[in-house]
XYZ file of N, CA, C and O in Angstrom:
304
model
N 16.350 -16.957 2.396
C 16.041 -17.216 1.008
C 14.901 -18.222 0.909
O 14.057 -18.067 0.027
N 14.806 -19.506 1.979
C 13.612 -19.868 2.010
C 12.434 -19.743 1.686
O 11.665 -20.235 0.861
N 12.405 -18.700 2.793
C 10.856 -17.924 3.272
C 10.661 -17.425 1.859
O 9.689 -17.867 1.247
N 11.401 -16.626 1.310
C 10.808 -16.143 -0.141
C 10.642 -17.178 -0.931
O 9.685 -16.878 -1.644
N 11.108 -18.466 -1.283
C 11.158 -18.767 -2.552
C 10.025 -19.652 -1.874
O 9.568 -20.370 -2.763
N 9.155 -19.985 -0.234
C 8.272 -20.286 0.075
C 6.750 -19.699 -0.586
O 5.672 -20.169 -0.949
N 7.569 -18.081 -0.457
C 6.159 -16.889 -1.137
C 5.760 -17.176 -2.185
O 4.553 -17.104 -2.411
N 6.715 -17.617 -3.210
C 6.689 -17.310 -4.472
C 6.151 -18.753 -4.253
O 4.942 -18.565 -4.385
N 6.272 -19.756 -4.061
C 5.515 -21.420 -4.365
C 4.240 -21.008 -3.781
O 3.418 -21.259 -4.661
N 3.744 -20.606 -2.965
C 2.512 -20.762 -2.025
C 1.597 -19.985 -3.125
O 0.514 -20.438 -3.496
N 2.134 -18.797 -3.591
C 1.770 -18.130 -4.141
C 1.223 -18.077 -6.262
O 0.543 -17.397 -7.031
N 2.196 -19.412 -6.266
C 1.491 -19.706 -7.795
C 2.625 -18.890 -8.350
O 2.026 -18.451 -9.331
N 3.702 -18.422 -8.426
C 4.644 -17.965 -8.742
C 6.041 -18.998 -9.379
O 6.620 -19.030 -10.465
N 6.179 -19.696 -8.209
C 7.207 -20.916 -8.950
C 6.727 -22.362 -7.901
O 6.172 -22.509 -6.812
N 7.377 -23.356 -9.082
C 7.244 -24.502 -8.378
C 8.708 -25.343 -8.207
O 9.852 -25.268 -8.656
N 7.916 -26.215 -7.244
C 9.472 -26.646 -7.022
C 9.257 -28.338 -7.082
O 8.179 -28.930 -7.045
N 10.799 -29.005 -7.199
C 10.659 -30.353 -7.360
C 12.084 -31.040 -6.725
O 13.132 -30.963 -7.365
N 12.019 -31.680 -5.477
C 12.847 -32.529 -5.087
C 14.069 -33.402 -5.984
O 13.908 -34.411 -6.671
N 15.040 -32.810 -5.776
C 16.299 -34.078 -6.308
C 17.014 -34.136 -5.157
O 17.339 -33.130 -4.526
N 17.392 -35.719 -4.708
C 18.280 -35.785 -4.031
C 17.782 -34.603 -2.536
O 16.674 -34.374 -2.050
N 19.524 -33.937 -2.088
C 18.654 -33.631 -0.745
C 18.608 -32.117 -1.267
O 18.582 -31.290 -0.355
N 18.595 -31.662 -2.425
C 17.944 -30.431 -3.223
C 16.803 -29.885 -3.584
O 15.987 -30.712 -3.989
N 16.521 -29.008 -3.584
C 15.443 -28.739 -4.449
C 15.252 -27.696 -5.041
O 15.457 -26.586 -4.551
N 14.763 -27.952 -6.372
C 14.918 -26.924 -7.712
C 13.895 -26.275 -7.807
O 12.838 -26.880 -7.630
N 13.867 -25.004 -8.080
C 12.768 -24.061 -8.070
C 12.771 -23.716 -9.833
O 13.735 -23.607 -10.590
N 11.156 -23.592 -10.141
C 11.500 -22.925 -11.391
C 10.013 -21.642 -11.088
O 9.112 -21.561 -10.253
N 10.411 -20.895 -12.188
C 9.523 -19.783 -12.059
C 8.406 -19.959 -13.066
O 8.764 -20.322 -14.187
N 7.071 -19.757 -12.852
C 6.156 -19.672 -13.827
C 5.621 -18.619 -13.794
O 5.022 -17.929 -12.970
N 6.224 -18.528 -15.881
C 5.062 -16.837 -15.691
C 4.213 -16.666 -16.509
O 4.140 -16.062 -17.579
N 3.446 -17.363 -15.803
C 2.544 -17.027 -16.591
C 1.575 -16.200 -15.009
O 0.605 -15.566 -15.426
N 1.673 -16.156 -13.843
C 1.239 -15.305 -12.800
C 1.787 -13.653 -12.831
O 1.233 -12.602 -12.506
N 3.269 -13.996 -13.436
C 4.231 -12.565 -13.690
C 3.955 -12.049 -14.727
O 4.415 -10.933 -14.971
N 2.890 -12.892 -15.903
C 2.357 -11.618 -17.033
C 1.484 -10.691 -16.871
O 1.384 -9.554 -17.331
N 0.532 -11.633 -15.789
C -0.886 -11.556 -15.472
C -0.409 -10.098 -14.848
O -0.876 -9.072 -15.343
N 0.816 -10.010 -13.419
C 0.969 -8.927 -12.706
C 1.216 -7.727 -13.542
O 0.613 -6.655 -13.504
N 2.176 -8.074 -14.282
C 3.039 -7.215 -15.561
C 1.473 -6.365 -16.074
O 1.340 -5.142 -16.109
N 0.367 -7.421 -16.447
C -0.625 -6.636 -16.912
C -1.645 -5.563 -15.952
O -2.165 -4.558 -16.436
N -1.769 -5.883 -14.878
C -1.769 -5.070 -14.152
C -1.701 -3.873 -13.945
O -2.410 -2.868 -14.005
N -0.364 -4.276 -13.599
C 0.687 -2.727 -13.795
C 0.903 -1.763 -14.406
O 1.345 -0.674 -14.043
N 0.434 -2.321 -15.873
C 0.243 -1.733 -16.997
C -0.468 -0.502 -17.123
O -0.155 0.336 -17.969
N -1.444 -0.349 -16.292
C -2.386 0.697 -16.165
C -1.972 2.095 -15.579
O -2.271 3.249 -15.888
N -0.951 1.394 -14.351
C 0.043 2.400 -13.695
C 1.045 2.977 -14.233
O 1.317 4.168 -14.086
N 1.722 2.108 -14.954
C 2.534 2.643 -15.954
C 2.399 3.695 -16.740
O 3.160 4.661 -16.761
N 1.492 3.547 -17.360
C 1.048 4.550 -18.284
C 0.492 6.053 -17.642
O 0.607 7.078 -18.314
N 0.186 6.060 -16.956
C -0.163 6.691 -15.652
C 1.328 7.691 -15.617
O 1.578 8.764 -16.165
N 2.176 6.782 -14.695
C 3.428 7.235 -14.212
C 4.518 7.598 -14.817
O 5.448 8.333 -14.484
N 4.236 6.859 -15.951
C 5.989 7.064 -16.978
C 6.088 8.279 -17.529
O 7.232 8.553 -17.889
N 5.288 9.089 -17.714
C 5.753 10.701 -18.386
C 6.724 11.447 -16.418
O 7.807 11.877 -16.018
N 5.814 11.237 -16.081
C 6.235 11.817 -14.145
C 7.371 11.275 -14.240
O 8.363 11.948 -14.518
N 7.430 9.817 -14.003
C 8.692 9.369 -13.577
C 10.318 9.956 -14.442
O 11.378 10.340 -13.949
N 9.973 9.829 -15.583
C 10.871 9.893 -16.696
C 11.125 11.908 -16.178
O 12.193 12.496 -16.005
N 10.108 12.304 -16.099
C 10.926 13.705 -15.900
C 11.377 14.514 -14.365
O 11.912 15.612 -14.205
N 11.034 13.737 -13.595
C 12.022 13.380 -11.721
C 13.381 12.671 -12.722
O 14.309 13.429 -12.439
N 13.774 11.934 -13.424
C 14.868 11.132 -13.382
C 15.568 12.285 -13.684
O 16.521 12.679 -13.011
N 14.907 13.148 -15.200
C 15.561 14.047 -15.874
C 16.289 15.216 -14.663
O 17.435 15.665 -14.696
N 15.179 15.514 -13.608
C 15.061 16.588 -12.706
C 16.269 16.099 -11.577
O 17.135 16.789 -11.039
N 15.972 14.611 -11.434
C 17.654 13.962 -10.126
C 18.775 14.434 -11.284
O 19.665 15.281 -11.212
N 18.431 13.676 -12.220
C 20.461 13.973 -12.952
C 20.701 15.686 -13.480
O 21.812 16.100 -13.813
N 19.503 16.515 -13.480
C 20.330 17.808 -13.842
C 20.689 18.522 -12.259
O 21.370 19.548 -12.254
N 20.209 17.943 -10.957
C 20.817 17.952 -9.980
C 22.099 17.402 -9.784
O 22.959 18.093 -9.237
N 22.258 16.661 -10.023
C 23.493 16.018 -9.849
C 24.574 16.638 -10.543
O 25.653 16.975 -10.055
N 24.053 16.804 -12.156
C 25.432 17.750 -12.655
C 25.798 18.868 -12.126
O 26.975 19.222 -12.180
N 24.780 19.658 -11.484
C 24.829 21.084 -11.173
C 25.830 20.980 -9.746
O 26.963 21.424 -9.559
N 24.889 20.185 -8.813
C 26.282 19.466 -7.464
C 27.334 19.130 -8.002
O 28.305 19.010 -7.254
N 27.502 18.884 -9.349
C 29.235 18.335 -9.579
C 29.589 19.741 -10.370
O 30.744 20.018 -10.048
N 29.166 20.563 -11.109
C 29.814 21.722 -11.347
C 30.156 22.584 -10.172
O 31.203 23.007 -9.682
N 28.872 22.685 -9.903
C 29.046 23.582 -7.843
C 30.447 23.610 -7.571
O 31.110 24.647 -7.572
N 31.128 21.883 -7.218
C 31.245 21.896 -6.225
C 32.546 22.277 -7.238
O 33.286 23.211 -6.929
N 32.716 21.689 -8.160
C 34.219 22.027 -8.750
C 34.693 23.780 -9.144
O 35.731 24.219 -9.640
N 33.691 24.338 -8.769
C 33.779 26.144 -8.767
C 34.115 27.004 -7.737
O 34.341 28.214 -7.759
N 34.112 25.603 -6.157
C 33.964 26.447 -5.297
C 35.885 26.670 -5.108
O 36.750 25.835 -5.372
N 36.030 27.811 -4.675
C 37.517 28.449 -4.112
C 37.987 26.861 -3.192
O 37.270 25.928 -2.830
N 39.342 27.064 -3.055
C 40.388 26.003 -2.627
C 39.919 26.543 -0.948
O 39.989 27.696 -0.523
N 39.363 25.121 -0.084
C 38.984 25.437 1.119
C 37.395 25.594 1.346
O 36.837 25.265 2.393
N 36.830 26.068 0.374
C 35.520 26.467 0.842
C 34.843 24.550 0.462
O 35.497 23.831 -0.294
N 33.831 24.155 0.974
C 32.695 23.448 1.103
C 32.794 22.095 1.723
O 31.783 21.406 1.865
């Protein structure tokens, strides 16, 4: 847990401040809007795709759960 919350300080992500033999991490986001904005570009991009794979996993899934409840006593 270190090593990460090392990433995230080194990185302009969070800072941290000594109490005692503790130390408190807080997160700043104003680096996590900046990424968020980013991303943004991809998003828009990806979210019609993504959204219809999700649609395409769960009408798999129902169809494996009707399947399987059709098959004869013994078979699968």
């Amino acid at each position: 847990m270190s090593q990460h919350l090392k990433v995230l300080r080194d990185n302009g992500f969070a800072s941290v401040r000594p109490e005692g033999t503790r130390r408190l991490y807080a997160i700043d986001p104003a680096p996590l809007r900046e990424v968020d904005g980013w991303l943004e570009q991809f998003r828009r991009f990806w979210s019609q795709p993504l959204d219809a794979l999700a649609t395409e996993v769960a009408r798999g899934r129902r169809e494996s759960r009707g399947a399987a409840g059709s098959r004869a006593p013994g078979e699968g």
